[in-house]
């Protein structure tokens, strides 16, 4: 009975694992997609080193120093040093753990009125992210625009469903609706502090769902600061 060795990408990348081609050849492309041209062919019995992964493509290097990209299926045409066939589970969650950026949109409620948020995050480590969010909320009385710079800590980054916490600071701009300007209200801009809790769920391919609650505090010029709440639900894509 053939024994299949399931090797995670992390092991391949950390160890610079070498595998041997057992099929007549493996095509190596110039980039991580089928549309990139074939630049080299690794022949049978040749050893290649796995360098890194991008979605279902792996960057490899031959013993002669030629580098290129092969599809995940091509690794099934190789064996390990012990001679066992190499097989990788198809779950692209591995690529999620190697992402560098996230971009997304969230819809929700800000102080009881509809809101829309867009964000961009940079993944610093598997636990920490930093990014910016822009929110617009339109109510019957006013229009609110929020800008935040945030950091996010994910407690269990290797879970499909994982909680996270956020801290941020920024600005909030509140503009009264046109029919209320005459009452003496004016557009005002205040400093903003934010703390939040969220749940992140990896869906498939490059998509994530996010549910988030934020408590915000506007530092106004009045005697008391203003406490605000926001709930959001939406999606993100990662690269």
Short mmCIF file of C-alpha atoms in Angstrom, two decimals:
data_model
loop_
_atom_site.label_atom_id
_atom_site.label_comp_id
_atom_site.label_asym_id
_atom_site.label_seq_id
_atom_site.Cartn_x
_atom_site.Cartn_y
_atom_site.Cartn_z
CA UNK A 1 0.00 0.00 0.00
CA UNK A 2 1.33 3.38 -1.00
CA UNK A 3 1.93 5.72 1.95
CA UNK A 4 1.15 9.39 1.22
CA UNK A 5 3.14 11.97 3.10
CA UNK A 6 1.09 15.09 3.84
CA UNK A 7 3.48 18.01 4.15
CA UNK A 8 2.28 21.43 5.25
CA UNK A 9 3.58 24.49 3.45
CA UNK A 10 5.11 25.80 6.65
CA UNK A 11 7.36 22.73 6.89
CA UNK A 12 8.31 23.02 3.23
CA UNK A 13 9.16 26.71 3.54
CA UNK A 14 10.98 26.57 6.87
CA UNK A 15 13.13 23.59 5.95
CA UNK A 16 13.69 24.48 2.28
CA UNK A 17 12.51 20.93 1.58
CA UNK A 18 13.92 19.12 -1.43
CA UNK A 19 11.83 16.76 -3.51
CA UNK A 20 12.70 14.57 -6.51
CA UNK A 21 10.78 14.52 -9.79
CA UNK A 22 9.46 11.03 -10.63
CA UNK A 23 7.42 11.87 -13.73
CA UNK A 24 9.06 12.51 -17.14
CA UNK A 25 9.11 16.28 -16.43
CA UNK A 26 7.59 19.18 -14.49
CA UNK A 27 7.02 22.56 -16.15
CA UNK A 28 8.29 25.63 -14.31
CA UNK A 29 6.56 28.97 -15.04
CA UNK A 30 7.90 32.50 -14.67
CA UNK A 31 5.09 33.46 -12.27
CA UNK A 32 2.42 31.94 -9.97
CA UNK A 33 -0.32 31.41 -12.59
CA UNK A 34 -0.95 29.34 -15.70
CA UNK A 35 -0.81 32.45 -17.87
CA UNK A 36 2.91 32.92 -17.20
CA UNK A 37 5.20 31.28 -19.77
CA UNK A 38 7.11 28.07 -19.12
CA UNK A 39 10.76 29.01 -18.59
CA UNK A 40 12.26 25.65 -17.63
CA UNK A 41 11.48 21.95 -17.46
CA UNK A 42 12.64 19.91 -14.46
CA UNK A 43 13.42 16.42 -15.78
CA UNK A 44 12.83 13.04 -14.17
CA UNK A 45 15.12 12.26 -11.18
CA UNK A 46 16.03 15.95 -10.79
CA UNK A 47 15.92 17.43 -7.29
CA UNK A 48 14.14 20.75 -6.66
CA UNK A 49 13.94 22.91 -3.54
CA UNK A 50 10.63 24.43 -2.45
CA UNK A 51 11.12 28.13 -1.55
CA UNK A 52 7.67 29.61 -0.91
CA UNK A 53 3.98 29.38 -1.73
CA UNK A 54 1.39 31.71 -3.25
CA UNK A 55 -2.14 30.25 -3.19
CA UNK A 56 -1.80 26.92 -5.07
CA UNK A 57 1.55 27.73 -6.68
CA UNK A 58 5.02 27.03 -5.31
CA UNK A 59 8.27 28.79 -6.11
CA UNK A 60 11.05 26.21 -6.56
CA UNK A 61 14.73 26.13 -7.45
CA UNK A 62 16.63 23.41 -9.29
CA UNK A 63 20.09 22.19 -8.30
CA UNK A 64 21.44 24.34 -11.16
CA UNK A 65 19.96 27.48 -9.60
CA UNK A 66 17.04 27.92 -11.99
CA UNK A 67 13.98 29.33 -10.20
CA UNK A 68 10.37 29.13 -11.31
CA UNK A 69 6.80 28.43 -10.22
CA UNK A 70 5.00 25.07 -10.30
CA UNK A 71 1.37 24.29 -9.58
CA UNK A 72 0.46 22.34 -6.45
CA UNK A 73 -0.54 19.31 -8.54
CA UNK A 74 3.03 19.13 -9.85
CA UNK A 75 4.30 18.37 -6.34
CA UNK A 76 2.27 15.17 -6.49
CA UNK A 77 4.76 14.09 -9.16
CA UNK A 78 7.64 14.14 -6.68
CA UNK A 79 8.94 12.05 -3.79
CA UNK A 80 10.72 12.90 -0.56
CA UNK A 81 14.25 11.82 0.41
CA UNK A 82 12.79 8.64 1.85
CA UNK A 83 11.18 7.81 -1.48
CA UNK A 84 7.59 8.36 -0.30
CA UNK A 85 5.19 10.19 -2.65
CA UNK A 86 4.48 13.78 -1.66
CA UNK A 87 0.86 14.88 -1.36
CA UNK A 88 -0.50 18.19 -0.13
CA UNK A 89 -3.99 18.76 1.19
CA UNK A 90 -5.85 21.15 -1.05
CA UNK A 91 -6.88 23.57 1.67
CA UNK A 92 -5.82 27.03 0.63
CA UNK A 93 -5.97 28.06 4.30
CA UNK A 94 -2.20 27.57 4.15
CA UNK A 95 -1.99 30.54 1.79
CA UNK A 96 -4.12 32.57 4.22
CA UNK A 97 -1.44 32.17 6.90
CA UNK A 98 1.12 33.54 4.41
CA UNK A 99 -0.89 36.61 3.37
CA UNK A 100 0.59 40.11 3.41
CA UNK A 101 -2.44 42.38 2.95
CA UNK A 102 -6.19 42.41 3.51
CA UNK A 103 -8.75 44.68 1.88
CA UNK A 104 -12.46 44.67 2.58
CA UNK A 105 -15.85 46.32 3.03
CA UNK A 106 -18.21 46.14 5.99
CA UNK A 107 -21.82 47.22 6.31
CA UNK A 108 -23.51 47.85 9.63
CA UNK A 109 -24.97 50.27 12.12
CA UNK A 110 -23.32 53.32 13.65
CA UNK A 111 -25.39 54.74 16.50
CA UNK A 112 -28.50 53.21 14.98
CA UNK A 113 -28.01 54.53 11.44
CA UNK A 114 -26.69 52.62 8.40
CA UNK A 115 -22.92 52.74 7.89
CA UNK A 116 -20.41 51.55 5.32
CA UNK A 117 -16.75 50.87 6.13
CA UNK A 118 -13.79 50.10 3.90
CA UNK A 119 -10.42 49.04 5.24
CA UNK A 120 -6.89 48.05 4.31
CA UNK A 121 -4.61 46.06 6.64
CA UNK A 122 -0.97 45.06 6.57
CA UNK A 123 -0.14 41.71 8.18
CA UNK A 124 2.94 42.26 10.35
CA UNK A 125 2.98 38.84 12.06
CA UNK A 126 0.57 35.92 12.30
CA UNK A 127 -1.00 37.62 15.34
CA UNK A 128 -0.65 41.34 14.59
CA UNK A 129 -2.03 43.56 11.83
CA UNK A 130 -2.03 47.31 11.27
CA UNK A 131 -4.27 49.27 8.98
CA UNK A 132 -6.72 52.06 8.28
CA UNK A 133 -10.53 52.21 8.13
CA UNK A 134 -12.87 54.75 6.57
CA UNK A 135 -16.53 54.84 7.61
CA UNK A 136 -19.50 56.88 6.46
CA UNK A 137 -22.81 56.86 8.32
CA UNK A 138 -25.88 58.75 7.08
CA UNK A 139 -28.67 59.52 9.54
CA UNK A 140 -31.73 61.74 9.52
CA UNK A 141 -29.98 64.36 11.62
CA UNK A 142 -26.33 64.23 10.56
CA UNK A 143 -23.66 62.68 8.39
CA UNK A 144 -20.66 61.14 10.14
CA UNK A 145 -17.29 60.32 8.59
CA UNK A 146 -14.75 58.34 10.60
CA UNK A 147 -11.06 57.73 9.94
CA UNK A 148 -9.09 55.31 12.12
CA UNK A 149 -5.57 53.92 12.27
CA UNK A 150 -5.81 50.56 14.03
CA UNK A 151 -3.86 47.60 15.26
CA UNK A 152 -5.47 44.16 15.47
CA UNK A 153 -4.44 41.16 17.53
CA UNK A 154 -5.74 37.73 16.53
CA UNK A 155 -5.74 35.26 19.40
CA UNK A 156 -5.68 32.00 17.48
CA UNK A 157 -4.41 32.69 13.94
CA UNK A 158 -4.45 29.02 12.94
CA UNK A 159 -8.20 28.64 13.58
CA UNK A 160 -10.73 28.94 10.75
CA UNK A 161 -12.97 30.88 13.16
CA UNK A 162 -10.87 33.13 15.35
CA UNK A 163 -11.58 36.06 17.70
CA UNK A 164 -9.58 39.27 17.59
CA UNK A 165 -9.32 42.61 19.38
CA UNK A 166 -8.62 46.05 17.93
CA UNK A 167 -7.35 49.39 19.23
CA UNK A 168 -7.29 52.57 17.21
CA UNK A 169 -7.23 56.34 17.05
CA UNK A 170 -8.33 58.85 14.46
CA UNK A 171 -10.87 61.54 13.64
CA UNK A 172 -14.64 61.87 13.36
CA UNK A 173 -16.33 64.56 11.29
CA UNK A 174 -19.98 65.26 12.02
CA UNK A 175 -21.96 67.36 9.58
CA UNK A 176 -25.61 68.26 10.30
CA UNK A 177 -28.13 67.73 7.53
CA UNK A 178 -28.82 70.85 5.46
CA UNK A 179 -32.20 71.53 7.05
CA UNK A 180 -30.62 71.65 10.54
CA UNK A 181 -27.74 74.04 9.85
CA UNK A 182 -29.97 77.04 10.54
CA UNK A 183 -30.62 75.79 14.08
CA UNK A 184 -27.07 76.69 15.05
CA UNK A 185 -25.45 73.29 14.61
CA UNK A 186 -22.14 73.37 12.76
CA UNK A 187 -19.81 70.83 11.21
CA UNK A 188 -17.33 69.68 13.82
CA UNK A 189 -14.24 67.46 13.81
CA UNK A 190 -13.12 65.60 16.94
CA UNK A 191 -10.36 63.22 17.91
CA UNK A 192 -11.51 59.61 18.17
CA UNK A 193 -10.42 56.60 20.23
CA UNK A 194 -11.66 53.09 19.47
CA UNK A 195 -11.58 49.61 20.99
CA UNK A 196 -13.27 46.60 19.45
CA UNK A 197 -13.92 42.88 19.41
CA UNK A 198 -14.38 40.77 16.32
CA UNK A 199 -14.71 37.32 14.80
CA UNK A 200 -12.93 36.33 11.62
CA UNK A 201 -13.96 33.29 9.56
CA UNK A 202 -11.95 31.92 6.66
CA UNK A 203 -14.43 31.00 3.91
CA UNK A 204 -12.48 29.70 0.90
CA UNK A 205 -9.82 30.71 -1.59
CA UNK A 206 -8.97 34.36 -0.78
CA UNK A 207 -12.11 35.35 1.14
CA UNK A 208 -12.76 36.05 4.83
CA UNK A 209 -15.95 37.01 6.68
CA UNK A 210 -15.73 39.49 9.57
CA UNK A 211 -18.16 40.42 12.35
CA UNK A 212 -17.05 43.31 14.55
CA UNK A 213 -18.21 45.51 17.42
CA UNK A 214 -16.49 48.81 18.23
CA UNK A 215 -16.82 51.16 21.16
CA UNK A 216 -15.68 54.64 20.20
CA UNK A 217 -15.14 57.81 22.17
CA UNK A 218 -15.17 61.23 20.52
CA UNK A 219 -13.02 63.74 22.41
CA UNK A 220 -15.18 66.83 22.05
CA UNK A 221 -14.71 70.41 23.24
CA UNK A 222 -17.78 70.08 25.43
CA UNK A 223 -17.84 69.15 29.12
CA UNK A 224 -18.32 65.46 28.38
CA UNK A 225 -16.85 63.20 25.72
CA UNK A 226 -19.26 61.36 23.44
CA UNK A 227 -19.54 57.56 23.61
CA UNK A 228 -20.45 55.83 20.33
CA UNK A 229 -21.09 52.26 19.16
CA UNK A 230 -20.74 50.50 15.83
CA UNK A 231 -21.61 46.98 14.60
CA UNK A 232 -20.34 45.76 11.24
CA UNK A 233 -20.45 42.62 9.12
CA UNK A 234 -18.67 42.11 5.81
CA UNK A 235 -15.91 40.43 3.87
CA UNK A 236 -12.24 40.79 3.08
CA UNK A 237 -9.89 39.52 0.41
CA UNK A 238 -6.22 38.82 1.05
CA UNK A 239 -3.01 38.69 -0.97
#
